[in-house]
Amino acid sequence: MKILSRKLLIALAILLISSGAALAQEPPLKSISYRLTMSRPVSHLFEVAIIVELPEQLKDKPLRFQMAKWSPGRYGVFDFAKNVQEFRANGPVTRVDDQTWSVAPRGATTLNISYKVFGNDLSGTFSQLDSRHANYNGASIFMYVVGHKPDPVKLAIQAPAGWKIVNGRTERPGQSEWQFPNWDILIDTPTEMAPDWTHDTFDIDGKKYHVVVHSFGPEGGKRAALVKDIEKIVRAEVAMWGAPEFEEYTFLVHFAADDRSGDGMEHLTSTQIIQPGALADAGVYEDTLGTASHEFFHVWNVKRLRPQELGPWDFTRPLSTRALWVAEGFTTYYGHLMLRRAGIWNDKTFLTRQAETIMRIESAQGSRLMSAEESSLSAPFLDRASHAQSTNLQNTTISYYPKGELIGMVMDLLLRGRTKGKVSLDDVMRDMYEEFYVKSSNDSYYLRGRGYQTEDLERVASRRAGFDLSDFFKRHVRDVEVLPYDEAFAYAGLRLVKTQAKEPFTAGMSIEFEGAGSGVIENVLNNSPAEDAGLQTGDQIVSLGGKEVTQDSWRKTLARFKPGDSVPVTVKRGRRTIKTNIVLSQPDRFEYRIEERANATAEQKTLRATWLNGK
C-alpha cells in the first residue's frame, strides 16, 4: 500500500469534513412564528403555537422540536420539558426522548405545532402565570426547531384583556409582536404582562433606561428613590466601561411579597430582579440595589464579554466551563464596588461586606478542596440544583460567586499596588472586552466577537500589568492556596484582622430553624466534633448542654464551655431519640475585619481612594 504524505492526508481530511458539512447543511426554513396566549390564567398554562413554513426540500423530512434542559444564567439542569403537555401537530408526532418531539410534514409546506406549558414560579429561570400577571423566561416556554436556532423568528402575544406587555425590546406602547434575529435572542427577552405595573425612565448619554416595577405589596413611598439610585449605579458602571451597546435597557423589578420568590437574571437589553418581600419591608430596598448593580454589570461581563462556552449553547446537556469565577465572581466583586462608586455605600460598608465574604470563604471546608475553576465546572450541581440523593457538597465545594469575587478584589489590588496605581482590573476588563467582543471576528451567529478561556484572561492581565501572573493563576485559580490578602490590602494602606468570635464554637455543625420549631441539623462538617459524636444531617435537636435551643441561643450555649469539655446533646432521628456527647475542640468560629493601617502612607491612601472611587 502506498503511504500518503501527511500534507495530503490533512488535505483529504479537510475535503471530507467540508463535503460532509455541506451535505448535512439544511436550507433555512421559510419562516418560524411563535404565538403565545393565556386563555385561562388560573390554570397556570401558557399556550404556545409554532407555525413553520417549509421550503420544498424539507416538506417530506421530519422536523424536531426541543425544549431546553436549562437556561442561560442559571446552570443547574431543570428539564423544562417536564411541564410540557398536550403537544399537537398537523402531522404525525413521535416523542423522541425526554425533551424532543418529531413531526412529519408528509408533503405539507406548513407545520402547525401547539402545546401548553405549566408555569407557576416567579423566577429569572422559570415562568409564572396566574390571575395577577404573567411573567416568562423564554427558555422555559419556547421550544426551538432543532438545526434552526440561527433562523429568524417572530413572536405574537395575546395577553388577557386589560393586561399590558413589556420587555427589554418593547419599542412602543401596546406592542404585541416582535421579530428576533434568532431563537437565542427570543429567549433572552423575558416578558411581563399585567394590568398594574409602573414605568419610570431616565436618560444617560443618549441611552434610555426603563424601570418597570410590579409590586404585590406596599412600596412605602420608596419607588422614586429606587429609580434615582438605580440611575446612580448605571452612571458608575458606564463610567468604567464606556457607552453600552444598546439604545434602550429595561429593569424588570418584581416585589413578590410571598417570602419565597427571589432571583436576578441578566439579559442583553434587560434584567429581571425578583424580591421575595415588599419594597416597604426592611432591607428589601438595599437588596434590590445590590441585585441591580450585579445584573447591570453583566451587560458587559457575560452577556457580551463571555467565556467560550456561553453562547450559543447546547441545551441537551449541562454547561461545562472553567470561567464562571470570572463571569459571575468578578461581576459580584464589581457589583459591590459599584455601589461604593455610586455613593450608595461608604468605605466602611464596602470593606465590611468584603470582610464578610472573606470569612465565608476562609471558614468553608470546600475552600481547601475545590479550586475556582473546579467550582465553575461543578455549576450544574451547585447553581440552585435539586438533588434526590444525599450529598456532601456543603463540605467539599465552594461557590464561584464569592470565590471569584475575592480573586477579583485581590487581583485588582495587586495590579494597582505593583504598578503604583498605573494599572487596575478595570483596565484588564476593558482590554478583554475590546479584544474578545469589539474587535474579534464573530465565532457564531449568536453575537459579535468570540468567547475567551481563562488562559486568555491570564495573558491579557499579564500584558497590561507588565508582569507575569501565571503563578497567581496557578496557586489561586487552578489550585486552592489562600489568596495573598496581606500583600493586596497593604498596597491600599489596609490590613485584614482575624479574631476569635465572641461565640467561638459551632462544633462543626450548622442548625436550621423554621418558625417556632426546634432546630434541625443542616450540615455536619467532616472530621468535626459533631461528626465524632455521631450526629447527622437531618437530626432534630432536642437539647444541647441540657437546655432547649433557639436560633439565637445555641452558639451561646456552646460558648459556656471550653476546648476539651464534653457537651451532652439529645436529638431525634426518625422515631429514635439519641443521646450523645460533643467533645469540643479548638474554636471554629472567627471574625474578619478590614481596617486602616496606623502607618498608612499618603501614596497608599491615594491608591485606596482611586480604587474605591474609580477615578
Coordinates of C-alpha atoms in Angstrom, one line a residue:
M1 CA 0.0 0.0 0.0
K2 CA 1.3 3.4 -0.9
I3 CA 1.8 5.6 2.1
L4 CA 0.3 9.1 1.5
S5 CA 2.1 12.2 2.7
R6 CA 1.0 13.9 5.9
K7 CA 0.0 17.1 4.0
L8 CA -2.1 15.1 1.5
L9 CA -3.8 13.2 4.3
I10 CA -4.7 16.5 6.0
A11 CA -5.9 18.0 2.8
L12 CA -8.2 14.9 2.1
A13 CA -9.5 15.1 5.7
I14 CA -10.4 18.7 5.3
L15 CA -12.1 18.0 2.0
L16 CA -14.1 15.1 3.5
I17 CA -15.1 17.3 6.5
S18 CA -16.1 20.1 4.3
S19 CA -18.1 17.8 2.0
G20 CA -19.9 16.2 5.0
A21 CA -20.8 19.6 6.4
A22 CA -22.1 20.7 3.0
L23 CA -24.2 17.5 2.7
A24 CA -25.5 17.9 6.3
Q25 CA -26.4 21.6 5.9
E26 CA -30.1 22.1 5.7
P27 CA -31.7 25.0 3.9
P28 CA -33.2 27.6 6.2
L29 CA -36.9 27.4 6.9
K30 CA -39.0 30.0 5.2
S31 CA -40.3 31.3 8.5
I32 CA -40.8 30.4 12.1
S33 CA -43.6 32.2 14.0
Y34 CA -44.5 31.8 17.7
R35 CA -47.8 32.7 19.2
L36 CA -48.3 32.9 22.9
T37 CA -51.8 33.0 24.5
M38 CA -53.1 32.7 28.1
S39 CA -56.8 32.0 27.8
R40 CA -57.1 30.7 31.4
P41 CA -54.6 32.3 33.8
V42 CA -55.8 30.4 36.9
S43 CA -54.7 27.2 35.2
H44 CA -51.1 28.4 35.1
L45 CA -50.9 27.1 31.5
F46 CA -49.1 29.1 28.8
E47 CA -50.4 28.2 25.4
V48 CA -47.8 28.1 22.7
A49 CA -48.2 27.7 18.9
I50 CA -45.4 27.5 16.4
I51 CA -46.1 27.9 12.7
V52 CA -43.2 26.8 10.5
E53 CA -43.2 27.4 6.7
L54 CA -41.0 24.8 5.0
P55 CA -39.0 25.1 1.8
E56 CA -39.8 22.5 -0.9
Q57 CA -36.7 20.5 0.0
L58 CA -37.9 19.8 3.6
K59 CA -41.6 19.1 3.1
D60 CA -41.1 15.4 3.4
K61 CA -38.5 15.5 6.1
P62 CA -39.5 15.3 9.8
L63 CA -38.7 18.3 12.0
R64 CA -37.7 18.0 15.6
F65 CA -38.9 20.4 18.3
Q66 CA -36.9 20.5 21.5
M67 CA -37.2 22.0 25.0
A68 CA -34.1 23.2 26.7
K69 CA -32.8 21.3 29.7
W70 CA -31.5 24.5 31.4
S71 CA -31.4 28.3 30.9
P72 CA -28.6 30.8 30.3
G73 CA -27.6 32.4 33.6
R74 CA -28.8 29.5 35.7
Y75 CA -26.7 26.5 35.1
G76 CA -28.5 23.8 37.1
V77 CA -30.4 21.3 34.9
F78 CA -34.2 21.7 35.3
D79 CA -35.6 19.8 32.4
F80 CA -38.3 22.3 31.3
A81 CA -39.9 19.6 29.2
K82 CA -41.5 18.1 32.3
N83 CA -44.0 20.9 32.3
V84 CA -45.0 20.5 28.7
Q85 CA -48.4 18.9 28.0
E86 CA -50.8 18.4 25.1
F87 CA -48.3 18.6 22.2
R88 CA -50.2 18.6 19.0
A89 CA -49.3 19.0 15.3
N90 CA -50.9 18.8 11.8
G91 CA -48.7 15.8 11.1
P92 CA -47.7 12.5 12.8
V93 CA -45.9 13.2 16.1
T94 CA -43.3 10.9 17.6
R95 CA -41.8 11.6 21.1
V96 CA -38.1 11.0 20.5
D97 CA -36.8 11.5 24.0
D98 CA -37.4 13.4 27.2
Q99 CA -37.1 16.8 25.6
T100 CA -37.7 16.2 21.8
W101 CA -40.8 15.8 19.6
S102 CA -40.6 14.9 15.9
V103 CA -43.2 15.9 13.4
A104 CA -43.5 14.6 9.9
P105 CA -44.9 17.1 7.4
R106 CA -46.0 14.4 4.9
G107 CA -45.7 16.8 1.9
A108 CA -47.2 19.9 3.7
T109 CA -45.3 23.2 3.4
T110 CA -46.6 24.5 6.7
L111 CA -46.4 22.8 10.1
N112 CA -48.7 23.9 12.9
I113 CA -47.5 22.9 16.3
S114 CA -49.2 23.6 19.6
Y115 CA -48.5 22.7 23.2
K116 CA -49.1 24.0 26.8
V117 CA -46.5 24.7 29.5
F118 CA -47.4 24.8 33.2
G119 CA -45.7 27.7 34.9
N120 CA -46.2 28.9 38.5
D121 CA -42.8 30.1 39.7
L122 CA -41.8 33.8 39.6
S123 CA -38.2 33.4 38.8
G124 CA -35.5 34.5 36.3
T125 CA -35.3 30.8 35.4
F126 CA -38.9 29.7 35.3
S127 CA -42.2 31.3 34.4
Q128 CA -45.4 32.2 36.2
L129 CA -49.0 32.7 35.0
D130 CA -51.8 33.4 37.5
S131 CA -54.7 35.7 37.9
R132 CA -52.5 38.7 38.7
H133 CA -49.9 38.6 35.9
A134 CA -47.8 36.5 33.5
N135 CA -44.0 36.5 33.5
Y136 CA -41.9 34.2 31.4
N137 CA -38.3 33.2 30.9
G138 CA -38.3 32.2 27.2
A139 CA -36.1 29.0 27.6
S140 CA -38.8 27.5 29.9
I141 CA -41.6 28.2 27.4
F142 CA -40.5 28.2 23.8
M143 CA -39.2 25.1 22.0
Y144 CA -36.7 25.5 19.3
V145 CA -36.6 23.8 15.9
V146 CA -33.5 21.5 16.0
G147 CA -30.9 22.6 13.5
H148 CA -32.6 26.0 13.0
K149 CA -31.8 28.0 16.1
P150 CA -30.0 30.6 13.9
D151 CA -33.1 31.2 11.8
P152 CA -35.0 34.5 12.4
V153 CA -38.2 34.1 14.4
K154 CA -41.4 36.1 15.0
L155 CA -43.4 36.3 18.2
A156 CA -47.0 37.4 18.7
I157 CA -48.5 37.6 22.2
Q158 CA -52.2 37.8 23.1
A159 CA -52.4 38.8 26.7
P160 CA -55.6 38.7 28.7
A161 CA -57.9 41.7 28.4
G162 CA -56.6 44.8 30.2
W163 CA -53.1 43.5 30.6
K164 CA -50.1 45.4 29.3
I165 CA -47.0 43.8 27.9
V166 CA -43.4 44.9 28.4
N167 CA -39.9 43.6 27.8
G168 CA -36.5 44.8 27.0
R169 CA -37.3 45.0 23.3
T170 CA -40.5 46.9 23.6
E171 CA -40.4 49.9 21.2
R172 CA -43.9 51.4 21.5
P173 CA -46.9 51.3 23.9
G174 CA -49.3 48.5 23.1
Q175 CA -46.8 46.4 21.2
S176 CA -47.7 42.7 20.9
E177 CA -45.5 41.5 18.1
W178 CA -41.7 41.2 17.8
Q179 CA -39.1 39.9 15.4
F180 CA -35.9 38.4 16.6
P181 CA -32.7 37.5 14.6
N182 CA -32.7 34.0 16.1
W183 CA -34.2 31.8 18.8
D184 CA -31.4 32.6 21.3
I185 CA -32.4 36.3 21.3
L186 CA -36.1 35.4 21.6
I187 CA -35.4 33.5 24.8
D188 CA -33.1 36.3 26.0
T189 CA -36.1 38.6 26.2
P190 CA -38.1 38.0 29.4
T191 CA -41.6 39.5 29.4
E192 CA -44.0 40.8 32.0
M193 CA -47.8 41.0 31.4
A194 CA -50.1 42.6 33.9
P195 CA -52.6 45.4 34.3
D196 CA -50.8 47.3 37.1
W197 CA -47.0 47.7 36.7
T198 CA -45.4 51.1 36.9
H199 CA -43.0 52.6 34.4
D200 CA -40.2 55.2 35.1
T201 CA -37.4 56.3 32.8
F202 CA -34.1 58.2 32.8
D203 CA -31.6 59.0 30.1
I204 CA -27.8 58.8 30.3
D205 CA -25.6 59.9 27.3
G206 CA -28.4 59.4 24.8
K207 CA -29.4 55.9 26.1
K208 CA -32.9 55.4 27.6
Y209 CA -33.4 53.3 30.7
H210 CA -36.7 51.9 31.8
V211 CA -37.5 50.9 35.4
V212 CA -40.7 48.7 35.4
V213 CA -41.9 47.8 38.9
H214 CA -44.6 45.3 39.6
S215 CA -45.4 45.4 43.3
F216 CA -47.5 42.7 45.1
G217 CA -47.1 44.5 48.4
P218 CA -46.7 48.1 49.8
E219 CA -43.9 50.2 48.5
G220 CA -43.6 52.6 51.4
G221 CA -43.1 55.6 49.1
K222 CA -39.7 54.3 48.1
R223 CA -40.1 53.8 44.4
A224 CA -39.0 57.2 43.2
A225 CA -35.8 57.0 45.3
L226 CA -35.2 53.4 44.0
V227 CA -35.2 54.7 40.4
K228 CA -32.8 57.5 41.3
D229 CA -30.4 55.1 43.0
I230 CA -30.6 52.7 40.0
E231 CA -29.6 55.7 37.8
K232 CA -26.6 56.3 40.1
I233 CA -25.5 52.7 39.6
V234 CA -25.9 52.8 35.9
R235 CA -23.8 56.0 35.7
A236 CA -21.0 54.4 37.8
E237 CA -20.8 51.3 35.6
V238 CA -21.0 53.2 32.3
A239 CA -18.1 55.4 33.7
M240 CA -16.0 52.3 33.9
W241 CA -16.9 50.5 30.7
G242 CA -17.9 53.3 28.4
A243 CA -21.1 53.5 26.3
P244 CA -23.2 50.3 26.3
E245 CA -24.1 48.5 23.1
F246 CA -27.9 49.3 23.1
E247 CA -30.2 52.2 22.7
E248 CA -32.6 51.2 25.5
Y249 CA -32.4 49.0 28.6
T250 CA -35.2 47.7 30.9
F251 CA -35.0 46.8 34.6
L252 CA -38.0 44.5 35.2
V253 CA -38.4 44.6 39.0
H254 CA -40.9 42.4 40.9
F255 CA -41.7 42.7 44.6
A256 CA -43.4 39.3 45.1
A257 CA -44.3 39.7 48.7
D258 CA -44.6 35.9 49.0
D259 CA -41.4 35.3 51.1
R260 CA -40.1 32.7 48.7
S261 CA -39.6 34.1 45.2
G262 CA -36.2 35.7 44.6
D263 CA -33.8 36.0 41.7
G264 CA -31.8 38.2 39.4
M265 CA -31.1 37.3 35.8
E266 CA -29.1 39.1 33.2
H267 CA -30.1 39.7 29.5
L268 CA -28.7 41.6 26.6
T269 CA -31.1 44.6 26.9
S270 CA -32.8 43.9 30.2
T271 CA -32.7 42.2 33.6
Q272 CA -35.2 40.5 35.8
I273 CA -35.0 41.3 39.5
I274 CA -37.3 39.4 41.8
Q275 CA -37.5 40.1 45.6
P276 CA -39.4 37.9 48.0
G277 CA -40.5 40.8 50.1
A278 CA -42.3 44.1 49.5
L279 CA -40.4 47.3 48.7
A280 CA -41.7 48.8 52.0
D281 CA -40.1 45.9 54.0
A282 CA -36.8 46.5 55.9
G283 CA -33.7 45.7 53.8
V284 CA -35.6 45.0 50.6
Y285 CA -34.7 48.4 49.1
E286 CA -31.0 47.7 49.7
D287 CA -31.1 44.2 48.4
T288 CA -32.8 45.4 45.2
L289 CA -30.0 47.9 44.5
G290 CA -27.4 45.2 45.1
T291 CA -29.0 42.9 42.6
A292 CA -29.4 45.8 40.1
S293 CA -25.7 46.6 40.4
H294 CA -24.7 43.0 39.8
E295 CA -27.1 42.4 36.9
F296 CA -26.3 45.6 35.1
F297 CA -22.6 44.8 35.2
H298 CA -23.5 41.7 33.2
V299 CA -24.4 43.9 30.3
W300 CA -20.6 43.8 29.5
N301 CA -19.3 40.9 31.6
V302 CA -21.2 37.7 30.5
K303 CA -23.7 39.0 28.0
R304 CA -21.1 40.3 25.6
L305 CA -17.6 39.5 27.0
R306 CA -18.1 35.9 27.7
P307 CA -16.4 32.5 28.3
Q308 CA -16.2 30.5 25.2
E309 CA -19.0 28.1 26.3
L310 CA -21.5 30.9 26.9
G311 CA -23.4 31.1 23.7
P312 CA -24.6 29.7 21.5
W313 CA -25.4 26.8 23.9
D314 CA -26.0 23.1 23.7
F315 CA -29.2 22.7 25.7
T316 CA -29.2 18.9 25.5
R317 CA -26.5 18.6 28.2
P318 CA -25.3 20.6 31.2
L319 CA -22.9 23.5 30.7
S320 CA -19.2 22.9 31.2
T321 CA -16.9 26.0 31.6
R322 CA -14.0 26.8 33.8
A323 CA -14.6 30.5 33.8
L324 CA -17.7 31.2 35.9
W325 CA -15.5 32.6 38.7
V326 CA -14.8 35.4 36.2
A327 CA -18.2 35.6 34.7
E328 CA -20.1 35.6 38.0
G329 CA -17.4 36.1 40.6
F330 CA -15.9 39.3 39.1
T331 CA -19.4 40.6 38.5
T332 CA -20.2 40.1 42.2
Y333 CA -17.0 42.0 43.1
Y334 CA -17.8 44.9 40.8
G335 CA -21.5 44.8 41.8
H336 CA -20.4 45.6 45.3
L337 CA -17.6 48.0 44.3
M338 CA -20.1 49.9 42.1
L339 CA -22.4 50.5 45.0
R340 CA -19.4 52.3 46.6
R341 CA -18.5 54.2 43.5
A342 CA -22.1 55.2 43.0
G343 CA -22.2 56.7 46.5
I344 CA -24.8 54.3 47.8
W345 CA -22.3 52.6 50.1
N346 CA -19.5 54.3 52.0
D347 CA -16.0 52.9 52.5
K348 CA -16.9 51.2 55.7
T349 CA -19.9 49.4 54.3
F350 CA -18.0 48.1 51.3
L351 CA -15.0 46.9 53.4
T352 CA -17.3 45.3 55.9
R353 CA -19.0 43.4 53.1
Q354 CA -15.7 42.2 51.7
A355 CA -14.5 41.1 55.1
E356 CA -17.8 39.0 55.5
T357 CA -17.1 37.4 52.2
I358 CA -13.5 36.5 53.3
M359 CA -15.0 34.9 56.5
R360 CA -17.4 32.9 54.4
I361 CA -14.7 31.6 52.1
E362 CA -11.9 31.0 54.6
S363 CA -14.3 29.2 57.0
A364 CA -15.5 26.8 54.4
Q365 CA -14.0 23.3 54.2
G366 CA -14.6 23.4 50.4
S367 CA -12.1 26.2 50.1
R368 CA -9.3 23.7 50.8
L369 CA -10.7 21.1 48.5
M370 CA -12.1 22.9 45.4
S371 CA -10.4 25.5 43.2
A372 CA -12.2 28.3 41.4
E373 CA -12.0 26.5 38.1
E374 CA -13.3 23.3 39.6
S375 CA -16.2 25.2 41.2
S376 CA -17.1 26.6 37.8
L377 CA -17.1 23.2 36.2
S378 CA -19.4 22.0 39.1
A379 CA -22.0 24.7 38.4
P380 CA -24.7 22.2 37.3
F381 CA -24.5 20.7 40.8
L382 CA -24.3 24.0 42.6
D383 CA -26.5 26.6 40.9
R384 CA -29.8 26.0 42.7
A385 CA -29.8 22.4 41.5
S386 CA -32.0 20.0 43.3
H387 CA -30.6 16.6 44.5
A388 CA -32.7 13.5 45.0
Q389 CA -29.9 11.7 46.9
S390 CA -28.0 13.0 49.9
T391 CA -24.8 14.7 49.0
N392 CA -21.7 16.0 50.8
L393 CA -21.4 19.1 48.6
Q394 CA -21.6 21.5 51.5
N395 CA -18.3 20.1 52.8
T396 CA -16.5 19.7 49.5
T397 CA -17.5 22.6 47.3
I398 CA -17.1 26.3 47.1
S399 CA -19.3 28.8 45.2
Y400 CA -17.7 30.5 42.2
Y401 CA -19.6 33.7 43.2
P402 CA -17.7 34.6 46.5
K403 CA -14.5 32.8 45.5
G404 CA -14.4 34.7 42.2
E405 CA -15.3 37.9 44.0
L406 CA -12.2 37.6 46.3
I407 CA -9.9 36.7 43.4
G408 CA -11.1 39.8 41.6
M409 CA -10.6 42.1 44.6
V410 CA -7.1 40.7 45.3
M411 CA -6.1 40.8 41.6
D412 CA -7.3 44.4 41.4
L413 CA -5.2 45.5 44.4
L414 CA -2.1 43.6 43.3
L415 CA -2.3 45.2 39.9
R416 CA -2.8 48.6 41.4
G417 CA -0.1 48.2 44.0
R418 CA 2.6 46.6 41.9
T419 CA 2.2 49.2 39.2
K420 CA 1.9 52.1 41.6
G421 CA -1.6 52.8 40.5
K422 CA -1.0 52.8 36.8
V423 CA -2.9 49.6 36.1
S424 CA -6.1 48.1 37.5
L425 CA -8.5 45.3 37.0
D426 CA -10.8 47.9 35.3
D427 CA -8.1 48.2 32.6
V428 CA -7.9 44.5 32.2
M429 CA -11.7 44.0 31.8
R430 CA -11.8 46.8 29.2
D431 CA -8.9 45.2 27.4
M432 CA -10.8 41.8 27.4
Y433 CA -14.0 43.5 26.1
E434 CA -12.1 45.2 23.3
E435 CA -10.1 42.1 22.2
F436 CA -12.8 39.4 22.5
Y437 CA -16.0 41.3 21.8
V438 CA -15.4 44.5 19.9
K439 CA -12.5 43.5 17.6
S440 CA -12.6 39.7 17.3
S441 CA -14.3 38.2 14.3
N442 CA -17.6 36.5 15.0
D443 CA -17.3 32.8 16.1
S444 CA -21.1 32.1 15.8
Y445 CA -24.4 33.5 14.7
Y446 CA -25.3 34.5 18.2
L447 CA -23.3 37.6 19.0
R448 CA -20.3 39.5 17.7
G449 CA -16.8 38.6 18.8
R450 CA -15.8 35.3 20.4
G451 CA -15.5 33.7 23.8
Y452 CA -12.4 33.5 25.9
Q453 CA -10.7 30.9 28.1
T454 CA -9.2 31.6 31.5
E455 CA -5.7 31.4 29.9
D456 CA -6.7 34.4 27.8
L457 CA -7.5 36.4 30.9
E458 CA -4.1 35.4 32.4
R459 CA -2.4 36.5 29.2
V460 CA -4.3 39.9 28.9
A461 CA -3.8 40.7 32.5
S462 CA -0.1 39.9 32.4
R463 CA 0.4 42.0 29.3
R464 CA -1.5 45.0 30.8
A465 CA 0.3 44.7 34.2
G466 CA 3.8 44.3 32.8
F467 CA 4.5 41.3 35.0
D468 CA 3.7 37.6 34.8
L469 CA 0.6 36.5 36.6
S470 CA 0.9 32.8 35.7
D471 CA 2.0 31.9 39.3
F472 CA -1.0 33.7 40.7
F473 CA -3.4 31.8 38.4
K474 CA -1.6 28.5 39.2
R475 CA -1.8 29.0 43.0
H476 CA -5.2 30.7 43.5
V477 CA -7.3 29.9 40.4
R478 CA -6.3 26.4 39.5
D479 CA -5.3 25.4 43.0
V480 CA -6.6 26.2 46.4
E481 CA -3.9 28.2 48.1
V482 CA -5.1 31.1 50.3
L483 CA -5.1 34.4 48.5
P484 CA -2.4 36.9 49.4
Y485 CA -4.6 39.2 51.3
D486 CA -1.8 40.8 53.3
E487 CA 0.1 42.0 50.3
A488 CA -3.0 43.1 48.5
F489 CA -4.5 45.2 51.3
A490 CA -1.1 46.6 52.3
Y491 CA -1.0 48.5 48.9
A492 CA -4.1 50.4 50.0
G493 CA -2.9 51.0 53.5
L494 CA -5.3 48.4 54.9
R495 CA -4.9 45.1 56.8
L496 CA -7.0 42.1 57.3
V497 CA -7.6 41.2 61.0
K498 CA -8.7 37.8 62.1
T499 CA -10.1 37.4 65.6
Q500 CA -11.9 34.7 67.6
A501 CA -15.7 35.1 67.5
K502 CA -17.5 36.0 70.8
E503 CA -19.4 32.7 70.4
P504 CA -16.4 30.7 69.2
F505 CA -18.0 27.2 68.7
T506 CA -20.3 25.5 66.3
A507 CA -18.8 22.1 67.0
G508 CA -18.7 21.6 63.2
M509 CA -22.5 21.7 62.6
S510 CA -25.0 24.2 61.2
I511 CA -28.5 24.2 62.5
E512 CA -31.6 25.4 60.6
F513 CA -34.6 26.8 62.5
E514 CA -38.0 27.1 60.8
G515 CA -40.7 29.0 62.7
A516 CA -41.1 28.2 66.3
G517 CA -40.0 24.6 65.9
S518 CA -36.8 23.1 67.2
G519 CA -33.6 23.2 65.2
V520 CA -32.6 20.6 62.6
I521 CA -29.0 19.9 61.8
E522 CA -28.5 21.3 58.2
N523 CA -24.9 20.1 57.8
V524 CA -22.1 18.3 59.7
L525 CA -18.6 19.1 58.8
N526 CA -16.2 16.3 58.1
N527 CA -13.7 15.5 60.9
S528 CA -15.6 17.7 63.3
P529 CA -16.7 17.2 67.0
A530 CA -20.3 16.8 65.8
E531 CA -19.3 14.1 63.3
D532 CA -17.2 12.4 66.0
A533 CA -20.3 12.4 68.2
G534 CA -22.3 10.6 65.5
L535 CA -24.6 13.5 64.7
Q536 CA -26.1 13.6 61.2
T537 CA -27.7 16.0 58.8
G538 CA -31.5 15.9 59.5
D539 CA -31.2 15.2 63.2
Q540 CA -33.6 17.3 65.2
I541 CA -32.0 19.0 68.3
V542 CA -34.0 18.3 71.4
S543 CA -31.4 19.7 73.9
L544 CA -27.9 20.9 73.9
G545 CA -25.9 21.2 77.1
G546 CA -29.0 20.3 79.0
K547 CA -31.1 23.1 77.5
E548 CA -33.5 23.7 74.7
V549 CA -32.0 25.8 72.0
T550 CA -33.2 28.5 69.7
Q551 CA -31.6 30.2 66.7
D552 CA -30.2 32.9 69.0
S553 CA -29.1 30.7 71.9
W554 CA -27.4 27.5 70.6
R555 CA -24.0 29.1 70.0
K556 CA -24.3 31.0 73.3
T557 CA -24.9 27.6 75.0
L558 CA -21.7 26.2 73.4
A559 CA -19.8 29.3 74.4
R560 CA -20.2 28.4 78.1
F561 CA -17.8 25.5 77.5
K562 CA -14.1 25.4 76.7
P563 CA -12.0 23.2 74.5
G564 CA -12.0 19.6 75.8
D565 CA -15.3 19.8 77.5
S566 CA -17.9 17.2 76.8
V567 CA -21.3 18.7 75.9
P568 CA -24.4 16.5 76.2
V569 CA -26.7 16.6 73.2
T570 CA -30.0 14.9 72.6
V571 CA -31.5 14.5 69.1
K572 CA -34.4 12.9 67.4
R573 CA -33.6 10.8 64.3
G574 CA -36.7 9.4 62.8
R575 CA -38.5 7.6 65.6
R576 CA -35.4 7.3 67.7
T577 CA -34.2 9.6 70.5
I578 CA -30.4 9.6 70.6
K579 CA -28.2 10.9 73.5
T580 CA -24.5 11.6 72.8
N581 CA -21.7 14.0 73.8
I582 CA -19.8 16.5 71.7
V583 CA -16.2 16.9 72.8
L584 CA -15.3 20.5 71.8
S585 CA -12.0 21.1 70.0
Q586 CA -10.4 24.5 69.4
P587 CA -12.6 27.4 68.4
D588 CA -14.0 27.1 64.9
R589 CA -15.6 30.5 64.5
F590 CA -13.6 33.5 63.6
E591 CA -14.4 37.1 62.6
Y592 CA -12.6 39.1 60.0
R593 CA -12.4 42.9 59.5
I594 CA -10.5 45.1 57.2
E595 CA -9.0 48.2 58.9
E596 CA -6.7 51.0 58.1
R597 CA -3.1 50.6 59.0
A598 CA -1.9 53.1 61.5
N599 CA 1.2 53.9 59.4
A600 CA -0.6 54.1 56.0
T601 CA 1.3 56.4 53.7
A602 CA -0.2 59.2 51.6
E603 CA 0.5 57.1 48.5
Q604 CA -1.4 54.1 49.9
K605 CA -4.3 56.3 50.8
T606 CA -4.4 57.8 47.3
L607 CA -4.4 54.3 45.8
R608 CA -7.3 53.3 48.1
A609 CA -9.3 56.4 47.2
T610 CA -8.7 55.7 43.5
W611 CA -9.7 52.1 43.9
L612 CA -12.9 52.9 45.8
N613 CA -13.9 56.0 43.8
G614 CA -13.0 54.7 40.4
K615 CA -11.1 57.8 39.3

